Amino acid sequence: MERRKFVIQTTLLTGSIAALPFWSIGKYGDGEESVFSLPDLPYGFDALEPMIDEKTMRIHHGKHFKGYTDKLNKAIERTPFANQSIEDILQSISASDTAIRNNGGGYYNHALYFASLSPNPKTRPSGKLMDALERDFGSFESFKEMFTTKALGVFGSGWAWLTKNDVGELAIVSTPNQDNPLMSFVADRGLPLMGIDVWEHAYYLNYQNERNAYIDAFFKVIDWEFVEEKFN
Ligand code: MN3
């Protein structure tokens, strides 16, 4: 069987970026001095309580996400990547670009993660995204089961993702560490629509080893309206 060629739809990414201020994660500032900035949370640090606790949010955003941001800026300084969007960077690096791979991935992944959560989420998708979830996974409930299984199965640190390919087909995939489905060298490429951080720093303070309970809580704060905007 011939393998379908995958083409990243950057225009879709750009559309979503334009629609959502928090997700405007490209360069800020002007010209060569511009750097990636740490996006503010669009809600309070305690707003996702009790699903995700304030202390975890403060450390996750203020230390981990900030750390990836600062290290990404340092890694791309005076390189050909210095004036590219984060999406272009992730799509053009090679696996051996370790610092940009880890910190650029960390930057994009956390920007998506924090932007996709909400204290007042739309808890169930509808419209075209719901149609696609039902087509590709049978039902929303079976999607949640499969996504949970994938997230539980990540060994060590990493992410589970819902992605779509160039013809709009959905997939549930995982990546290790801060890898991301946009990267050319990952096994299952696609446009990330949403993703769950299953590094222990994302849940250990509140849930300890109960990753399952954290995943259940994640589904209570993931905003399907955000995911729909990325899908459409
Ligand atoms: Mn994290």
Short mmCIF file of C-alpha atoms and ligand atoms in Angstrom, two decimals:
data_model
loop_
_atom_site.label_atom_id
_atom_site.label_comp_id
_atom_site.label_asym_id
_atom_site.label_seq_id
_atom_site.Cartn_x
_atom_site.Cartn_y
_atom_site.Cartn_z
CA MET A 1 0.00 0.00 0.00
CA GLU A 2 1.31 3.40 -0.88
CA ARG A 3 1.98 5.64 2.05
CA ARG A 4 0.22 8.96 1.86
CA LYS A 5 2.52 11.93 1.87
CA PHE A 6 2.02 14.13 4.87
CA VAL A 7 1.93 17.87 4.42
CA ILE A 8 1.77 20.18 7.41
CA GLN A 9 -0.95 22.75 7.00
CA THR A 10 0.77 25.81 8.28
CA THR A 11 -2.08 28.02 7.10
CA LEU A 12 -4.38 26.33 9.59
CA LEU A 13 -1.91 26.98 12.36
CA THR A 14 -1.69 30.61 11.39
CA GLY A 15 -5.48 30.90 11.38
CA SER A 16 -5.71 29.57 14.89
CA ILE A 17 -2.95 31.83 16.08
CA ALA A 18 -4.74 34.87 14.73
CA ALA A 19 -7.96 33.88 16.44
CA LEU A 20 -6.58 33.38 19.91
CA PRO A 21 -4.41 35.99 21.61
CA PHE A 22 -2.88 33.62 24.16
CA TRP A 23 -1.88 31.34 21.36
CA SER A 24 0.00 34.14 19.60
CA ILE A 25 3.27 32.50 20.39
CA GLY A 26 5.35 33.69 17.49
CA LYS A 27 7.97 36.35 17.80
CA TYR A 28 7.24 39.47 19.76
CA GLY A 29 9.16 42.70 19.50
CA ASP A 30 10.79 43.77 16.28
CA GLY A 31 13.49 42.56 13.97
CA GLU A 32 16.56 40.81 15.21
CA GLU A 33 16.00 41.70 18.84
CA SER A 34 12.71 39.82 19.02
CA VAL A 35 12.48 36.83 21.32
CA PHE A 36 9.85 34.32 22.29
CA SER A 37 7.97 35.58 25.30
CA LEU A 38 6.36 33.61 28.09
CA PRO A 39 2.60 33.91 27.49
CA ASP A 40 0.55 34.89 30.54
CA LEU A 41 -2.07 32.42 31.64
CA PRO A 42 -5.52 33.49 30.37
CA TYR A 43 -6.92 32.60 33.85
CA GLY A 44 -5.71 32.70 37.43
CA PHE A 45 -3.21 30.22 38.82
CA ASP A 46 -5.91 28.88 41.14
CA ALA A 47 -8.67 28.93 38.51
CA LEU A 48 -8.43 25.23 37.65
CA GLU A 49 -8.72 24.09 41.29
CA PRO A 50 -9.46 21.42 42.37
CA MET A 51 -8.64 19.67 39.08
CA ILE A 52 -5.19 21.24 38.83
CA ASP A 53 -3.90 22.88 41.99
CA GLU A 54 -2.50 26.41 42.26
CA LYS A 55 0.98 25.38 43.40
CA THR A 56 1.40 23.02 40.46
CA MET A 57 0.22 25.73 38.05
CA ARG A 58 2.59 28.33 39.51
CA ILE A 59 5.62 26.06 39.31
CA HIS A 60 4.64 24.58 35.95
CA HIS A 61 4.11 27.97 34.29
CA GLY A 62 6.57 30.15 36.19
CA LYS A 63 9.49 27.71 36.40
CA HIS A 64 9.17 24.94 33.79
CA PHE A 65 7.48 26.87 30.93
CA LYS A 66 9.67 29.91 31.65
CA GLY A 67 12.74 27.70 31.64
CA TYR A 68 11.93 26.29 28.20
CA THR A 69 11.25 29.82 26.93
CA ASP A 70 14.54 31.24 28.17
CA LYS A 71 16.57 28.26 26.96
CA LEU A 72 14.87 28.32 23.54
CA ASN A 73 15.80 31.98 23.11
CA LYS A 74 19.38 31.20 24.06
CA ALA A 75 19.55 28.17 21.76
CA ILE A 76 18.36 30.02 18.64
CA GLU A 77 20.38 33.18 19.26
CA ARG A 78 22.56 33.96 16.20
CA THR A 79 21.34 30.88 14.32
CA PRO A 80 19.21 30.66 11.14
CA PHE A 81 16.28 29.86 13.45
CA ALA A 82 16.45 33.25 15.17
CA ASN A 83 13.74 34.90 13.08
CA GLN A 84 11.48 31.91 12.40
CA SER A 85 8.11 31.12 13.93
CA ILE A 86 8.05 28.34 16.50
CA GLU A 87 6.12 26.13 14.07
CA ASP A 88 8.75 26.64 11.35
CA ILE A 89 11.52 25.91 13.83
CA LEU A 90 9.94 22.67 15.02
CA GLN A 91 9.31 21.51 11.46
CA SER A 92 12.84 22.23 10.26
CA ILE A 93 15.13 21.07 13.07
CA SER A 94 16.81 17.68 13.01
CA ALA A 95 16.84 15.17 15.84
CA SER A 96 20.40 16.15 16.71
CA ASP A 97 19.47 19.81 17.39
CA THR A 98 19.11 18.81 21.02
CA ALA A 99 18.73 22.17 22.77
CA ILE A 100 16.17 23.51 20.28
CA ARG A 101 14.38 20.16 20.14
CA ASN A 102 13.95 20.04 23.92
CA ASN A 103 13.26 23.71 24.60
CA GLY A 104 11.43 24.62 21.38
CA GLY A 105 9.27 21.56 21.90
CA GLY A 106 8.80 22.56 25.53
CA TYR A 107 7.81 26.06 24.49
CA TYR A 108 5.22 25.03 21.90
CA ASN A 109 3.84 22.14 23.96
CA HIS A 110 3.28 24.23 27.07
CA ALA A 111 1.80 27.15 25.14
CA LEU A 112 -0.74 24.76 23.63
CA TYR A 113 -1.40 22.97 26.92
CA PHE A 114 -2.07 26.07 29.03
CA ALA A 115 -4.11 27.74 26.29
CA SER A 116 -6.32 24.68 25.87
CA LEU A 117 -7.40 24.57 29.52
CA SER A 118 -10.16 26.69 30.99
CA PRO A 119 -12.01 27.17 34.27
CA ASN A 120 -15.21 27.32 32.18
CA PRO A 121 -14.54 24.76 29.47
CA LYS A 122 -16.85 23.50 26.77
CA THR A 123 -16.85 19.93 28.09
CA ARG A 124 -18.00 18.16 24.94
CA PRO A 125 -17.06 18.81 21.33
CA SER A 126 -19.73 19.39 18.70
CA GLY A 127 -20.02 20.06 14.98
CA LYS A 128 -17.28 19.04 12.57
CA LEU A 129 -14.84 17.94 15.28
CA MET A 130 -17.44 15.71 16.95
CA ASP A 131 -18.27 14.21 13.55
CA ALA A 132 -14.58 13.46 12.98
CA LEU A 133 -14.12 11.98 16.48
CA GLU A 134 -17.11 9.69 15.92
CA ARG A 135 -15.87 8.75 12.44
CA ASP A 136 -12.30 7.95 13.57
CA PHE A 137 -12.86 6.57 17.09
CA GLY A 138 -16.50 5.41 17.13
CA SER A 139 -17.68 7.85 19.79
CA PHE A 140 -16.43 10.65 22.02
CA GLU A 141 -16.46 8.23 24.94
CA SER A 142 -14.28 5.70 23.11
CA PHE A 143 -11.94 8.52 22.05
CA LYS A 144 -11.53 9.45 25.73
CA GLU A 145 -10.80 5.83 26.62
CA MET A 146 -8.21 5.48 23.86
CA PHE A 147 -6.60 8.83 24.70
CA THR A 148 -6.43 7.89 28.38
CA THR A 149 -4.82 4.55 27.51
CA LYS A 150 -2.25 6.33 25.33
CA ALA A 151 -1.46 8.89 28.05
CA LEU A 152 -1.15 6.17 30.70
CA GLY A 153 1.17 4.24 28.41
CA VAL A 154 3.76 7.00 28.04
CA PHE A 155 6.82 5.55 29.76
CA GLY A 156 8.63 8.20 31.76
CA SER A 157 8.13 11.80 30.63
CA GLY A 158 6.21 12.82 27.54
CA TRP A 159 2.94 13.83 25.96
CA ALA A 160 -0.19 12.28 24.46
CA TRP A 161 -1.80 14.16 21.59
CA LEU A 162 -4.88 14.40 19.44
CA THR A 163 -3.63 15.30 15.97
CA LYS A 164 -5.04 15.71 12.52
CA ASN A 165 -3.32 15.01 9.24
CA ASP A 166 -3.47 16.86 5.94
CA VAL A 167 -6.77 15.26 4.97
CA GLY A 168 -8.42 15.92 8.33
CA GLU A 169 -8.08 12.42 9.78
CA LEU A 170 -7.60 12.32 13.55
CA ALA A 171 -5.04 10.27 15.44
CA ILE A 172 -4.03 9.68 19.05
CA VAL A 173 -0.26 9.63 19.35
CA SER A 174 2.40 10.05 22.00
CA THR A 175 5.86 11.59 22.00
CA PRO A 176 8.70 11.24 24.53
CA ASN A 177 10.20 14.14 26.47
CA GLN A 178 9.31 17.46 24.73
CA ASP A 179 9.03 16.05 21.22
CA ASN A 180 6.03 17.21 19.24
CA PRO A 181 4.07 15.82 16.27
CA LEU A 182 5.21 18.74 14.08
CA MET A 183 8.83 17.55 14.22
CA SER A 184 10.01 15.83 11.04
CA PHE A 185 11.65 12.91 12.82
CA VAL A 186 8.79 11.78 15.07
CA ALA A 187 7.01 8.56 14.12
CA ASP A 188 3.46 9.92 13.95
CA ARG A 189 3.34 13.40 12.50
CA GLY A 190 0.33 15.69 12.49
CA LEU A 191 -1.03 19.02 13.59
CA PRO A 192 -1.52 18.92 17.37
CA LEU A 193 -5.09 19.88 18.32
CA MET A 194 -4.63 19.24 22.02
CA GLY A 195 -2.13 17.47 24.22
CA ILE A 196 -1.69 16.34 27.79
CA ASP A 197 1.57 16.81 29.63
CA VAL A 198 2.29 13.61 31.53
CA TRP A 199 5.63 14.69 32.96
CA GLU A 200 5.40 14.21 36.72
CA HIS A 201 5.90 17.98 37.22
CA ALA A 202 2.41 18.44 35.71
CA TYR A 203 0.61 16.45 38.40
CA TYR A 204 2.81 14.92 41.07
CA LEU A 205 2.18 17.46 43.87
CA ASN A 206 -1.55 16.79 43.83
CA TYR A 207 -1.86 13.31 42.38
CA GLN A 208 1.48 11.64 43.23
CA ASN A 209 1.65 8.45 41.18
CA GLU A 210 -2.06 8.56 40.22
CA ARG A 211 -1.61 9.60 36.61
CA ASN A 212 -5.06 8.18 35.86
CA ALA A 213 -6.72 10.64 38.27
CA TYR A 214 -4.80 13.52 36.66
CA ILE A 215 -5.97 12.47 33.18
CA ASP A 216 -9.59 12.33 34.43
CA ALA A 217 -9.14 15.84 35.88
CA PHE A 218 -7.59 17.08 32.62
CA PHE A 219 -10.76 16.07 30.78
CA LYS A 220 -12.75 18.29 33.16
CA VAL A 221 -10.74 21.41 32.23
CA ILE A 222 -9.87 20.87 28.54
CA ASP A 223 -11.86 23.40 26.52
CA TRP A 224 -13.30 21.72 23.43
CA GLU A 225 -14.11 25.09 21.93
CA PHE A 226 -10.34 25.73 21.74
CA VAL A 227 -9.77 22.32 20.17
CA GLU A 228 -12.57 22.89 17.66
CA GLU A 229 -10.98 26.16 16.56
CA LYS A 230 -7.72 24.38 15.85
CA PHE A 231 -9.51 21.59 13.99
CA ASN A 232 -11.78 23.75 11.82
MN MN3 B 1 5.31 20.44 31.63
#
